Short mmCIF file of C-alpha atoms in Angstrom, two decimals:
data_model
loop_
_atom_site.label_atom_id
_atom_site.label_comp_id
_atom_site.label_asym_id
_atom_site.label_seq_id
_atom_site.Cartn_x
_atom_site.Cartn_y
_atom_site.Cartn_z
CA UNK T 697 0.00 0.00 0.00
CA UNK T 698 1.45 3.63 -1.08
CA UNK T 699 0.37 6.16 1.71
CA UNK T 700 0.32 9.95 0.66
CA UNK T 701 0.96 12.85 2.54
CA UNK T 702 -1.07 15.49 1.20
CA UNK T 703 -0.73 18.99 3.27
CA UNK T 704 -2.62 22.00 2.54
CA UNK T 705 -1.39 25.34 4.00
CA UNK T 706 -3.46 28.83 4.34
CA UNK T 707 -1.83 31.87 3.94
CA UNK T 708 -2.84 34.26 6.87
CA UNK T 709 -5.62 31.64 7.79
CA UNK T 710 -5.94 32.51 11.54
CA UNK T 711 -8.98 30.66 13.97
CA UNK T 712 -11.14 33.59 13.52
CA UNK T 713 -10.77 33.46 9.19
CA UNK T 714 -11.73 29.77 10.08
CA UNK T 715 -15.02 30.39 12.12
CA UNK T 716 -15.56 33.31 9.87
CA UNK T 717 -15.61 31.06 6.95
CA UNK T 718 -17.33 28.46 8.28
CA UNK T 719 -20.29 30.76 8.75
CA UNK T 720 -19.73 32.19 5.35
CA UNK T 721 -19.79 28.79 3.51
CA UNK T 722 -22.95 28.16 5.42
CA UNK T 723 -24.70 31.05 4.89
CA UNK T 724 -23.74 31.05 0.69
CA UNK T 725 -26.39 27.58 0.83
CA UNK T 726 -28.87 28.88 2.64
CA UNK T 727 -28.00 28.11 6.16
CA UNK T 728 -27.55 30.68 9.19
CA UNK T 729 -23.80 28.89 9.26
CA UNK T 730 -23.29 28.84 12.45
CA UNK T 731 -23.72 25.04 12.46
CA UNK T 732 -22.17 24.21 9.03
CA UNK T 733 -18.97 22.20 9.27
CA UNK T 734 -15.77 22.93 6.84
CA UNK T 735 -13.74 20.63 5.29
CA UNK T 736 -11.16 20.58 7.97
CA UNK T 737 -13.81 20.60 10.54
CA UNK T 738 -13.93 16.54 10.24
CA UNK T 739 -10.05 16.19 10.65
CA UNK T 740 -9.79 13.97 13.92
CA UNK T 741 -6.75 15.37 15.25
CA UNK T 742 -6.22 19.57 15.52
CA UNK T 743 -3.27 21.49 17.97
CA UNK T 744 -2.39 24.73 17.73
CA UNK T 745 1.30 25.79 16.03
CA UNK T 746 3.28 28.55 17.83
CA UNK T 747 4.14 30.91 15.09
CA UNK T 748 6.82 33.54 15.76
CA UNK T 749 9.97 33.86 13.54
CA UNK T 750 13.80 33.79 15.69
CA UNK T 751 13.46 37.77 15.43
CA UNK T 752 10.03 38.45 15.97
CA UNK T 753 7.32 38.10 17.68
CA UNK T 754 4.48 38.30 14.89
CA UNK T 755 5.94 36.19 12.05
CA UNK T 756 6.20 37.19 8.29
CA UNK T 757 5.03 34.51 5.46
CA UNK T 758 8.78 33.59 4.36
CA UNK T 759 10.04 32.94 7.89
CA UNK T 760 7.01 31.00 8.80
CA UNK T 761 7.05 28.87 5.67
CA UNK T 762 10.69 27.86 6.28
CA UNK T 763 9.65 26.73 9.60
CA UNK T 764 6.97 24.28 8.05
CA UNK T 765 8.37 22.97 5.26
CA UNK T 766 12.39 22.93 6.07
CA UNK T 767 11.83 22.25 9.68
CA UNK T 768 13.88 25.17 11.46
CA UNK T 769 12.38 28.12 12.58
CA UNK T 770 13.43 30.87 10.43
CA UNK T 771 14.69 34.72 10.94
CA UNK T 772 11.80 37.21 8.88
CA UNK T 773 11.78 37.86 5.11
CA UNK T 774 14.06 35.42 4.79
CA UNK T 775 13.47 31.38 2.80
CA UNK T 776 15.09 27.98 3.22
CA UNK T 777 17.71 29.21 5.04
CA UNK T 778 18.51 28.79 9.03
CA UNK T 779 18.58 31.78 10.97
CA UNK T 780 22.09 32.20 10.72
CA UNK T 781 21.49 33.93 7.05
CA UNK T 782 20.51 37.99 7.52
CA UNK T 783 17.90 39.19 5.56
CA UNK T 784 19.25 41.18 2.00
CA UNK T 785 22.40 40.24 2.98
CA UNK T 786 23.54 37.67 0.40
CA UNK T 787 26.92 36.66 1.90
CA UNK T 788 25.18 35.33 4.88
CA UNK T 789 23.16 32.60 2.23
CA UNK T 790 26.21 30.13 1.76
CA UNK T 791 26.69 27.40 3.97
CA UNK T 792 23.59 28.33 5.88
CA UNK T 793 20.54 26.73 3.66
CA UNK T 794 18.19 24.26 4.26
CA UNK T 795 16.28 21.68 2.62
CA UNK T 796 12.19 21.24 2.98
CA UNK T 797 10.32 18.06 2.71
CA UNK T 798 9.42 18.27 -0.77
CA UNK T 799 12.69 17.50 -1.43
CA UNK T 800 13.31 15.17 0.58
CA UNK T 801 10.20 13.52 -0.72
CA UNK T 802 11.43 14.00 -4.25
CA UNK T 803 15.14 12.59 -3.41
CA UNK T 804 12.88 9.31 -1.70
CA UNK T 805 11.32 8.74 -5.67
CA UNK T 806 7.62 10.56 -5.07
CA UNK T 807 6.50 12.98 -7.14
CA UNK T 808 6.15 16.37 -5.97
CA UNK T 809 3.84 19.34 -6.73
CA UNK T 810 3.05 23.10 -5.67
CA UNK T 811 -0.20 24.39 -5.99
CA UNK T 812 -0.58 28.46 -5.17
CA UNK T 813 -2.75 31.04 -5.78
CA UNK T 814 -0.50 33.44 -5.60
CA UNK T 815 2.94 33.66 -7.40
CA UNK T 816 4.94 30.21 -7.88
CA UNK T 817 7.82 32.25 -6.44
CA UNK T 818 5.97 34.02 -3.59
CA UNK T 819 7.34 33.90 -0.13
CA UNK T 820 5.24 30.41 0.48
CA UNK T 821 6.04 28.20 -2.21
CA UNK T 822 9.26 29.32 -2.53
CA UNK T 823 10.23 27.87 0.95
CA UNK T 824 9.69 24.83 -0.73
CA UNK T 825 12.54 24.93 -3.50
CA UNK T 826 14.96 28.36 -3.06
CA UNK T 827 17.25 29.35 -0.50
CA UNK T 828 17.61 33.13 -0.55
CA UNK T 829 17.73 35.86 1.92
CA UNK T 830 14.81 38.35 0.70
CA UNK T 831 11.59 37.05 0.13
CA UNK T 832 11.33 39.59 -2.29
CA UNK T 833 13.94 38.97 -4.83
CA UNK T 834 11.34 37.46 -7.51
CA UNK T 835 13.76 37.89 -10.31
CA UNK T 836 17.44 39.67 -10.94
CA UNK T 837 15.24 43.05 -11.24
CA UNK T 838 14.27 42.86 -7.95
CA UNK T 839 17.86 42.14 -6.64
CA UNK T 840 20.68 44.60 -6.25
CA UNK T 841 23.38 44.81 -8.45
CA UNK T 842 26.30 43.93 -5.50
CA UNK T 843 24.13 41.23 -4.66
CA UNK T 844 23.92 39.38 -8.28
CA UNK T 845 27.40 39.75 -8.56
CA UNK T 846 27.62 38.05 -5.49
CA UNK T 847 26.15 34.98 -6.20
CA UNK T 848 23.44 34.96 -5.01
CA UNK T 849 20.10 34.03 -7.61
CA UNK T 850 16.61 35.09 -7.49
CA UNK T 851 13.92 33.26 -6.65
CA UNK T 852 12.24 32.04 -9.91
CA UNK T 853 15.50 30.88 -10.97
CA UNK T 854 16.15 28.48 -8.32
CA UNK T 855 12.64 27.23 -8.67
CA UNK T 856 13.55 25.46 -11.97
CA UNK T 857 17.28 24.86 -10.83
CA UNK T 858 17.26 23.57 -7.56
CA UNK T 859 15.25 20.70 -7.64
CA UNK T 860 14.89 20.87 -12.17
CA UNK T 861 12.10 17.76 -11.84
CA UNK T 862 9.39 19.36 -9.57
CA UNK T 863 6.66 17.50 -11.31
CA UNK T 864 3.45 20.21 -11.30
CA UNK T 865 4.06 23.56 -10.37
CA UNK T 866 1.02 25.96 -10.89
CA UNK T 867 0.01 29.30 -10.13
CA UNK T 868 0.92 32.99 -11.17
CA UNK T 869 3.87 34.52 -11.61
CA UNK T 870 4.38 34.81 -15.27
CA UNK T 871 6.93 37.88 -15.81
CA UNK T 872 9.41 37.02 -13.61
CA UNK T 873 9.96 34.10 -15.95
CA UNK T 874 10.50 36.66 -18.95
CA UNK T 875 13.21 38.97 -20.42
CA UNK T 876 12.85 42.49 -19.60
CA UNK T 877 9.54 44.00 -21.77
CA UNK T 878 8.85 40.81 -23.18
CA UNK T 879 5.13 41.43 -23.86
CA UNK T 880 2.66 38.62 -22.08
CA UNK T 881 0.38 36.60 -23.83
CA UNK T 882 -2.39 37.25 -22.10
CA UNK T 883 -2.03 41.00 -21.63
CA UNK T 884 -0.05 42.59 -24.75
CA UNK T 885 0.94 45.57 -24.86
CA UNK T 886 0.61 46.35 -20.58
CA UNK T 887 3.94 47.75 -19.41
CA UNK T 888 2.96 46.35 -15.83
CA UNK T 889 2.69 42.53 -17.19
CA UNK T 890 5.79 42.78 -19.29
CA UNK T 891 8.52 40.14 -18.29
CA UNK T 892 10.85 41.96 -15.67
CA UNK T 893 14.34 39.40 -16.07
CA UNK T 894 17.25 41.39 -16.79
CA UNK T 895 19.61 38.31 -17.33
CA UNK T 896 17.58 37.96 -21.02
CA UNK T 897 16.82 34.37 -19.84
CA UNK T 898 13.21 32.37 -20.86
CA UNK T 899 12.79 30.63 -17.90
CA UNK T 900 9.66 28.56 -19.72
CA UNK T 901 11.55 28.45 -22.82
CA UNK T 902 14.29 26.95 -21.39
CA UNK T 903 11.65 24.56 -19.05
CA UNK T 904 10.01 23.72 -22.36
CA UNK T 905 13.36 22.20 -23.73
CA UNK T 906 14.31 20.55 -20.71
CA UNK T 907 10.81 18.29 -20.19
CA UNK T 908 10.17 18.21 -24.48
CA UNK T 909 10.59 14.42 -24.40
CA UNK T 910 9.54 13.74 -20.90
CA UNK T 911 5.79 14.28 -21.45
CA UNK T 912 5.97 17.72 -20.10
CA UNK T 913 3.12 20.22 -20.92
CA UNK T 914 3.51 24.33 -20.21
CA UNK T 915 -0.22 26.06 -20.03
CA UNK T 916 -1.13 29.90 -19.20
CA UNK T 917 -4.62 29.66 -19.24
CA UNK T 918 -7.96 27.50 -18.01
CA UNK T 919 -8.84 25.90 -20.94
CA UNK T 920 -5.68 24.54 -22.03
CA UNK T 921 -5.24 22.94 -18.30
CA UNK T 922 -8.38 21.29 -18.37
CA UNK T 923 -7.92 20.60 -21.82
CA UNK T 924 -4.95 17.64 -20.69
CA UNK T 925 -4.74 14.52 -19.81
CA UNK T 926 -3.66 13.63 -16.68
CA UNK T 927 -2.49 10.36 -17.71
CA UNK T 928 -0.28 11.13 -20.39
CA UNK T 929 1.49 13.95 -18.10
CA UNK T 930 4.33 13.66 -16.09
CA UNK T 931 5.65 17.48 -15.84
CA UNK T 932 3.34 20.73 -15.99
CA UNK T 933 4.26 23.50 -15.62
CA UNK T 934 0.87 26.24 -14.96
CA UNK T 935 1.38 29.63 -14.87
CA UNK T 936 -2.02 31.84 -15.19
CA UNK T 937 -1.06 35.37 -14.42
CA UNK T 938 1.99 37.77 -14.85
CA UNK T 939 1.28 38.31 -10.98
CA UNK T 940 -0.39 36.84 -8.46
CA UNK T 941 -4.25 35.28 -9.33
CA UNK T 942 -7.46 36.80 -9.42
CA UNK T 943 -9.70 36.43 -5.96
CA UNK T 944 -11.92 34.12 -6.43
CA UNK T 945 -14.79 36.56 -6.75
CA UNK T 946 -12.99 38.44 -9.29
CA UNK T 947 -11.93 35.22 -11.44
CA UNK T 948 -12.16 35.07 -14.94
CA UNK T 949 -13.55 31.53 -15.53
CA UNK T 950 -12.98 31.36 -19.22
CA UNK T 951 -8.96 32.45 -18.96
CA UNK T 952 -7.91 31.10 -14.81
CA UNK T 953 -8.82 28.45 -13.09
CA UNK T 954 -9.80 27.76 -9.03
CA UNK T 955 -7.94 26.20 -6.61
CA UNK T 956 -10.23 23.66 -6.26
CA UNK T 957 -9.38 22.84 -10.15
CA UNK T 958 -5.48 23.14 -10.13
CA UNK T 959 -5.32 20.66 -6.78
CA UNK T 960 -7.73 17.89 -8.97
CA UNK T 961 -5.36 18.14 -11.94
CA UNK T 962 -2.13 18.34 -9.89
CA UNK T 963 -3.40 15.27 -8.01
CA UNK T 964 -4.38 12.96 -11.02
CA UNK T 965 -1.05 13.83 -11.90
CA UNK T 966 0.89 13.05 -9.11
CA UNK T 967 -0.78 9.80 -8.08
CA UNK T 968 0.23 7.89 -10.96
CA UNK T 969 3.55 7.22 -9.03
CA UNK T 970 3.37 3.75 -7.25
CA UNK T 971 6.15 5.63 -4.61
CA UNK T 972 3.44 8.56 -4.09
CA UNK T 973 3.46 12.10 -4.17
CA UNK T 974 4.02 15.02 -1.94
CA UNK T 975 1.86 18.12 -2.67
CA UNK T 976 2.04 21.58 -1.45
CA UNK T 977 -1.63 23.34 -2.02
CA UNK T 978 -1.58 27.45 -0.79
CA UNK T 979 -4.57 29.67 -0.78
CA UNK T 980 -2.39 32.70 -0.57
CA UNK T 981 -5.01 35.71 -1.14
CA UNK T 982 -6.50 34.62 1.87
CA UNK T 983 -3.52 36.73 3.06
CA UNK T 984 -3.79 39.60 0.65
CA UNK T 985 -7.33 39.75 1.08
CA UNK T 986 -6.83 40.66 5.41
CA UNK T 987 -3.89 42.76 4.36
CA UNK T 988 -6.53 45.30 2.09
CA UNK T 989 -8.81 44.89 4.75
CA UNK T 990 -11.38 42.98 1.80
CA UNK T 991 -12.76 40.61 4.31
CA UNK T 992 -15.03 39.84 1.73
CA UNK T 993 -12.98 39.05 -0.39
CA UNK T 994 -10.36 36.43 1.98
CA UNK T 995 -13.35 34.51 3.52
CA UNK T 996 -14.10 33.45 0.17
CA UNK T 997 -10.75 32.99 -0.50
CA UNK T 998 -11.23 30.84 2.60
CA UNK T 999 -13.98 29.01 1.45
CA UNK T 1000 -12.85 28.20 -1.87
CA UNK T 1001 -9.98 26.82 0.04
CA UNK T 1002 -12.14 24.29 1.86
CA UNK T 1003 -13.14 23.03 -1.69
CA UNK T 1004 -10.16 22.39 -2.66
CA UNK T 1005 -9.54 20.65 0.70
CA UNK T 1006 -12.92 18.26 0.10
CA UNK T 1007 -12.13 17.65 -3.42
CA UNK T 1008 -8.27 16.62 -2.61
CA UNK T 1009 -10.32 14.62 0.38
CA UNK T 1010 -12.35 12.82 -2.38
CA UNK T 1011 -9.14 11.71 -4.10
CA UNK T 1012 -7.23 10.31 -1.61
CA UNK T 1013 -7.53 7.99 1.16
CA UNK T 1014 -7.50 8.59 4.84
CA UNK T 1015 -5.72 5.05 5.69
CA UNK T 1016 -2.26 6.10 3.27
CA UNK T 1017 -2.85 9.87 2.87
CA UNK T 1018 -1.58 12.17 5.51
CA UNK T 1019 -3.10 15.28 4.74
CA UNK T 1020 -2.53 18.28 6.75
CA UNK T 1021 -4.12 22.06 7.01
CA UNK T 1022 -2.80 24.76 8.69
CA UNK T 1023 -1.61 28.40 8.46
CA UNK T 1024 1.54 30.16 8.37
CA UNK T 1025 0.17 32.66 10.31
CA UNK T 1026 -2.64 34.96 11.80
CA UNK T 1027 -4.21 38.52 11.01
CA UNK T 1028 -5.88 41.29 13.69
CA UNK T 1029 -8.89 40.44 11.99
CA UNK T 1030 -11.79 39.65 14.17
CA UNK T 1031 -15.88 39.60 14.45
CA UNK T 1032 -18.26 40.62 17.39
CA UNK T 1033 -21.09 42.70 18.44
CA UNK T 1034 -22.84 40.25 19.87
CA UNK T 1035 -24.44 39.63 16.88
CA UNK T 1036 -28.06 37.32 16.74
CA UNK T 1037 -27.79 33.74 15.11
CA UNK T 1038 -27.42 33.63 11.45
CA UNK T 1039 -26.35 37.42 11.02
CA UNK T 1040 -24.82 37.44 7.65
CA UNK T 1041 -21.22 37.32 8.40
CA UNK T 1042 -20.27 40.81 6.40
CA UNK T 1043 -23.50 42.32 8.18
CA UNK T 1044 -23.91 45.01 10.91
CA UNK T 1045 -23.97 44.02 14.40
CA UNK T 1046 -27.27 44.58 16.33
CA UNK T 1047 -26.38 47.52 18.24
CA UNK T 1048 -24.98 51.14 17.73
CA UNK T 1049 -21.93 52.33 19.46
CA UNK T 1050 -22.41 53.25 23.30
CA UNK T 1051 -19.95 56.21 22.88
CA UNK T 1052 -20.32 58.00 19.12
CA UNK T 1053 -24.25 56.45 18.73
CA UNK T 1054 -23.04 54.89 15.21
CA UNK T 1055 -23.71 51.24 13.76
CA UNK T 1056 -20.58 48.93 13.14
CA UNK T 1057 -20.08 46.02 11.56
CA UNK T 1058 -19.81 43.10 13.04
CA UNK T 1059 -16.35 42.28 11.45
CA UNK T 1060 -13.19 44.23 12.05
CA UNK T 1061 -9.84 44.41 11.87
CA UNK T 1062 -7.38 46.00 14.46
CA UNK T 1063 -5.16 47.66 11.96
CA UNK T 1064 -5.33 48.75 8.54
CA UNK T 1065 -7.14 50.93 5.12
CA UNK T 1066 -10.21 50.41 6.70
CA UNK T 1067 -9.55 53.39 9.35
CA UNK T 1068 -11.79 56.12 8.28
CA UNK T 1069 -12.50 59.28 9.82
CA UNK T 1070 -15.34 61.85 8.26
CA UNK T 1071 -15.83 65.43 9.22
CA UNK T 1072 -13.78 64.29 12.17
CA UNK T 1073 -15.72 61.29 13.40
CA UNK T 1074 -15.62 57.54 12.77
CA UNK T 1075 -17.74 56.77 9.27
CA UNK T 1076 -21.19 55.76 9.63
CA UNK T 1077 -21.38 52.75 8.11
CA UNK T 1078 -25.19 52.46 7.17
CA UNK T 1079 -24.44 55.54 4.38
CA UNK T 1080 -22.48 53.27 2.49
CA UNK T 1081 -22.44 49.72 0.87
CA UNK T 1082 -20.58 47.35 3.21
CA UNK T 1083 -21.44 44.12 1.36
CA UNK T 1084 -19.78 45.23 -1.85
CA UNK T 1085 -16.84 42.67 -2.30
CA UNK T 1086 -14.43 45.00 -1.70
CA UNK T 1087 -15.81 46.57 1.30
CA UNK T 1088 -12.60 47.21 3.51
CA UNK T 1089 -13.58 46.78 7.38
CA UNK T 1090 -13.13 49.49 10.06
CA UNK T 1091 -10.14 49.57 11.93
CA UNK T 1092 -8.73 50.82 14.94
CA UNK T 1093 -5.10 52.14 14.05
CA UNK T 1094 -4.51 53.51 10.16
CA UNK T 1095 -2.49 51.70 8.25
CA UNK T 1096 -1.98 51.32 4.33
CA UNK T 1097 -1.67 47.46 5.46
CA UNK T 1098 -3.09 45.57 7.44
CA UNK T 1099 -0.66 43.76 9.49
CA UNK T 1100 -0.39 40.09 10.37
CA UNK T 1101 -1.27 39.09 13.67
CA UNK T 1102 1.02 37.23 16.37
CA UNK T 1103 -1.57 34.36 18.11
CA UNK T 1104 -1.23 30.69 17.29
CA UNK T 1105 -2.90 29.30 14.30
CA UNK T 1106 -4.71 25.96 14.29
CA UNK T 1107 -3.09 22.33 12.79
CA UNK T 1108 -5.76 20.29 11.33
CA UNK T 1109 -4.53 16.44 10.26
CA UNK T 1110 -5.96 13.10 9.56
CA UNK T 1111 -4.34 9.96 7.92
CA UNK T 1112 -0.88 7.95 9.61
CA UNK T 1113 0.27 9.29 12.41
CA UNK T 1114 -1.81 12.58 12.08
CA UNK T 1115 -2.34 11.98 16.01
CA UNK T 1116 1.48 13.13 16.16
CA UNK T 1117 0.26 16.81 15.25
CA UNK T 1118 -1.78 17.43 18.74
CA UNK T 1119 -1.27 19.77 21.72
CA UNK T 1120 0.33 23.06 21.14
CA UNK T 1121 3.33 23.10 18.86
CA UNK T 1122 6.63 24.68 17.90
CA UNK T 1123 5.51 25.29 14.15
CA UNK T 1124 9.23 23.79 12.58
CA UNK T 1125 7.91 20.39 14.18
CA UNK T 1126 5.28 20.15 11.65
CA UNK T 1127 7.15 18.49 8.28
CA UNK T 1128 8.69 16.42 10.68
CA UNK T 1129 5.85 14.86 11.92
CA UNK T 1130 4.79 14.35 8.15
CA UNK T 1131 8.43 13.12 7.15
CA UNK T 1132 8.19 10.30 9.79
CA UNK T 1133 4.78 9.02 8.63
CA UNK T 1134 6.23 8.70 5.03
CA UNK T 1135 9.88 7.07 6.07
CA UNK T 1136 11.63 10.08 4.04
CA UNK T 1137 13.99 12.42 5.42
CA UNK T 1138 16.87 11.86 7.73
CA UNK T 1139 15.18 10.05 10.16
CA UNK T 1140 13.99 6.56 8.68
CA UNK T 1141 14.97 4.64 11.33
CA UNK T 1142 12.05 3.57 12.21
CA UNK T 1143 11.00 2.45 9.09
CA UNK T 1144 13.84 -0.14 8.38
CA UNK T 1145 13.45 -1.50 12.09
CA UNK T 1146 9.89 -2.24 11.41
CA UNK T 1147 10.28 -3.47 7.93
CA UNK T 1148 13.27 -5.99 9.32
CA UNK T 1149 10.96 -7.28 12.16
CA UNK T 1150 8.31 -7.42 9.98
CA UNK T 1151 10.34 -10.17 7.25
CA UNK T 1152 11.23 -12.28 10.51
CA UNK T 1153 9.68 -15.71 10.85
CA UNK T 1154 5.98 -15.49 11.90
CA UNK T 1155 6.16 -11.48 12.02
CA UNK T 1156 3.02 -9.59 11.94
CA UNK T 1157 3.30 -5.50 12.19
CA UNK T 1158 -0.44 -4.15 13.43
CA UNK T 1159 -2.16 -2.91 10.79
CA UNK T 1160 -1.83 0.65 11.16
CA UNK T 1161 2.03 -0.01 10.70
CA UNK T 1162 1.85 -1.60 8.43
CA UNK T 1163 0.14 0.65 6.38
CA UNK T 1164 2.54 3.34 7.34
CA UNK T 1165 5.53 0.93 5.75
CA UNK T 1166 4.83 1.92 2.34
CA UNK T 1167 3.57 6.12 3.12
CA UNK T 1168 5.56 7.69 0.62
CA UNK T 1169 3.69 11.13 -0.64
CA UNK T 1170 2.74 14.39 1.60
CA UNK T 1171 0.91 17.77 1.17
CA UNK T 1172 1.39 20.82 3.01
#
């Protein structure tokens, strides 16, 4: 039996997104939501993951996804290196990287897979492949010149020369793949889509070449991903936007697809490997949706993330998949007012303000756009439309961004050894929990002890171990 590891990681996805949504995807079928159950809501097994970076206190996306994918906590803006490495300083890279579990799933023989909505080389997924000190060094343009010369190589370069055989990467992302003012397919002619590379280097082109006889497939667009065949795939390659996706509100259906759609493809994919697969699936504009203060707009984010949790659900099995959801991180985002069962979710709360006399809604945030003062008092919220998707909630402090927030996040798991992930956390303990289910990784110990007493005379490994033996893919 081939066990898989599937984990499933939410960008900004703190406990109250999760309750939020829950309500949301409730109330969407007719329900006062309250008493609807997400996806993750039938895991057996949750803890709570401790999320601060070595240098602070409320943790950034890059340092946070170092921690659960590579294992070691991380310092802030900085990806798949050790806290040793000093962010934008690229002499402090060398000697100081570290590896994450899709590697060491890939160097086991499974097939491996990202899945984002946001860009392939955004501070996430690229945890999962690159080891550079700035989250934000997409491509050479975003890099300085002292640091190039250095060494040191951007982010969507190492994501096709690091680990060259990812087998499905998908998501946005496109120009950092392009020479500088190379026009984009989808958007000629738009300065702000144009490929940004200064190095003159296709980084498709030059995929293209690599995977031409390997039954490798490059598509930009919706209908030419759903247009495959899983079957007679082995490397895709998915890239739908010259930035980061559309929210899912927002989507155009005929040109980029959903979440939900990119995991089913990535999976048929995947599976077809009798060793397994590990698969990293990211609703990243949950993130960006709390950082505009669009709550709107991230709790479907949120909820479109659940699909793709129940459709990845309906693919795999429970008794060899490990599948794991969790966050990187939270956001002061946050809903009150002691508000009556089945309030819609983006609604007012039942009550005025004790001290200005004005309505509120019941979501807010604690920082953030949403800070709005009028004839020098807090907006009254009933002369406007606060259900309009991009609504951005009150907050208390003004801020251009809305910041992330410092509390633990939730760790939802089912499949081998998913009862591993319970209490509360260190968050770098998290891939090693799903590396020891799937015997990949440093530690296999375990795994060749069992298998030896196992082929002894009249052995017999309980069932659960045994079906453990042969784990070999994970998603995170």
């Amino acid at each position: 039996m081939v066990a898989v590891i599937t984990p499933l990681c939410d960008a900004g996805m703190g406990i109250p997104t999760v309750t939020a949504a829950r309500i949301l995807k409730g109330q969407l079928s007719g329900h006062s939501g309250e008493e609807t159950q997400l996806e993750m809501d039938k895991f057996p097994y949750v803890s709570l993951s401790k999320t601060y970076n070595t240098d602070a206190q409320v943790a950034d996306s890059a340092g946070t996804a170092t921690a659960y994918l590579c294992g070691v906590k991380a310092n802030e803006g900085t990806v798949g290196v050790s806290a040793a490495a000093v962010r934008s300083q690229c002499n402090t890279t060398f000697g100081n990287e570290v590896t994450s579990i899709l590697k060491w799933a890939k160097d086991a023989g499974k097939s491996v897979g990202i899945v984002t909505t946001t860009r392939v080389n955004h501070a996430t997924p690229s945890a999962a492949y690159a080891h550079c000190v700035d989250r934000d060094w997409f491509s050479d343009a975003e890099m300085p010149v002292e640091a190039v010369q250095a060494g040191c190589k951007d982010i969507a370069q190492q994501l096709f020369e690091n680990i060259p055989n990812i087998n499905v990467i998908m998501g946005g992302g496109r120009k950092y793949m392009f020479p500088k003012n190379t026009s984009d397919v989808e958007y000629p002619g738009e300065h702000k889509h144009m490929g940004t590379r200064k190095d003159g280097r296709n980084l498709v082109e030059e995929w293209k070449e690599r995977v031409k006889d390997l039954r490798g497939h490059y598509v930009w667009n919706r209908k030419d991903l759903l247009a495959l065949n899983p079957n007679n795939v082995d490397y895709l390659l998915g890239l739908f936007e010259p930035g980061d996706l559309p929210y899912s509100l927002e989507r155009n259906t005929e040109t980029d697809p959903s979440l939900t759609e990119m995991v089913d493809v990535a999976i048929r994919i995947l599976r077809k490997n009798p060793q397994g697969f590990y698969l990293l699936v990211e609703g990243g504009r949950i993130d960006h949706g709390h950082h505009e203060g669009k709550a709107k707009q991230a709790l479907h984010e949120a909820v479109e993330m659940d699909r793709a949790i129940g459709r990845a659900g309906l693919m795999t099995s429970p008794y060899d998949t490990l599948t794991v959801v969790t966050a990187d991180h939270s956001h002061v985002f946050n809903f009150g007012g002691y508000t009556p069962r089945g309030n819609s979710i983006t609604g007012l709360a039942p009550m005025v303000s004790d001290v200005d006399q004005k309505p509120f809604t019941a979501i807010l945030y604690g920082n953030g756009p949403g800070y709005k003062i009028v004839n020098g008092v807090r907006e009254n919220v009933s002369t406007i439309d606060y259900n309009q998707n991009n609504y951005q909630a009150q907050s208390a402090v003004p801020l251009r961004m809305e910041t992330h927030g410092g509390e633990d996040v939730a760790v939802f798991s089912k499949g081998p050894m998913a009862h591993l992930l319970h209490g509360v956390k260190e968050q770098n303990y998290i891939p090693h929990v799903m590396a020891y289910a799937a015997c990949i990784g440093q530690n296999t110990r375990h795994c060749v002890s069992a298998v030896s007493q196992a082929t002894g005379p009249s052995a017999a490994l309980p069932g659960v171990l045994a079906a453990l033996l042969s784990l070999t893919p994970l998603l995170c």
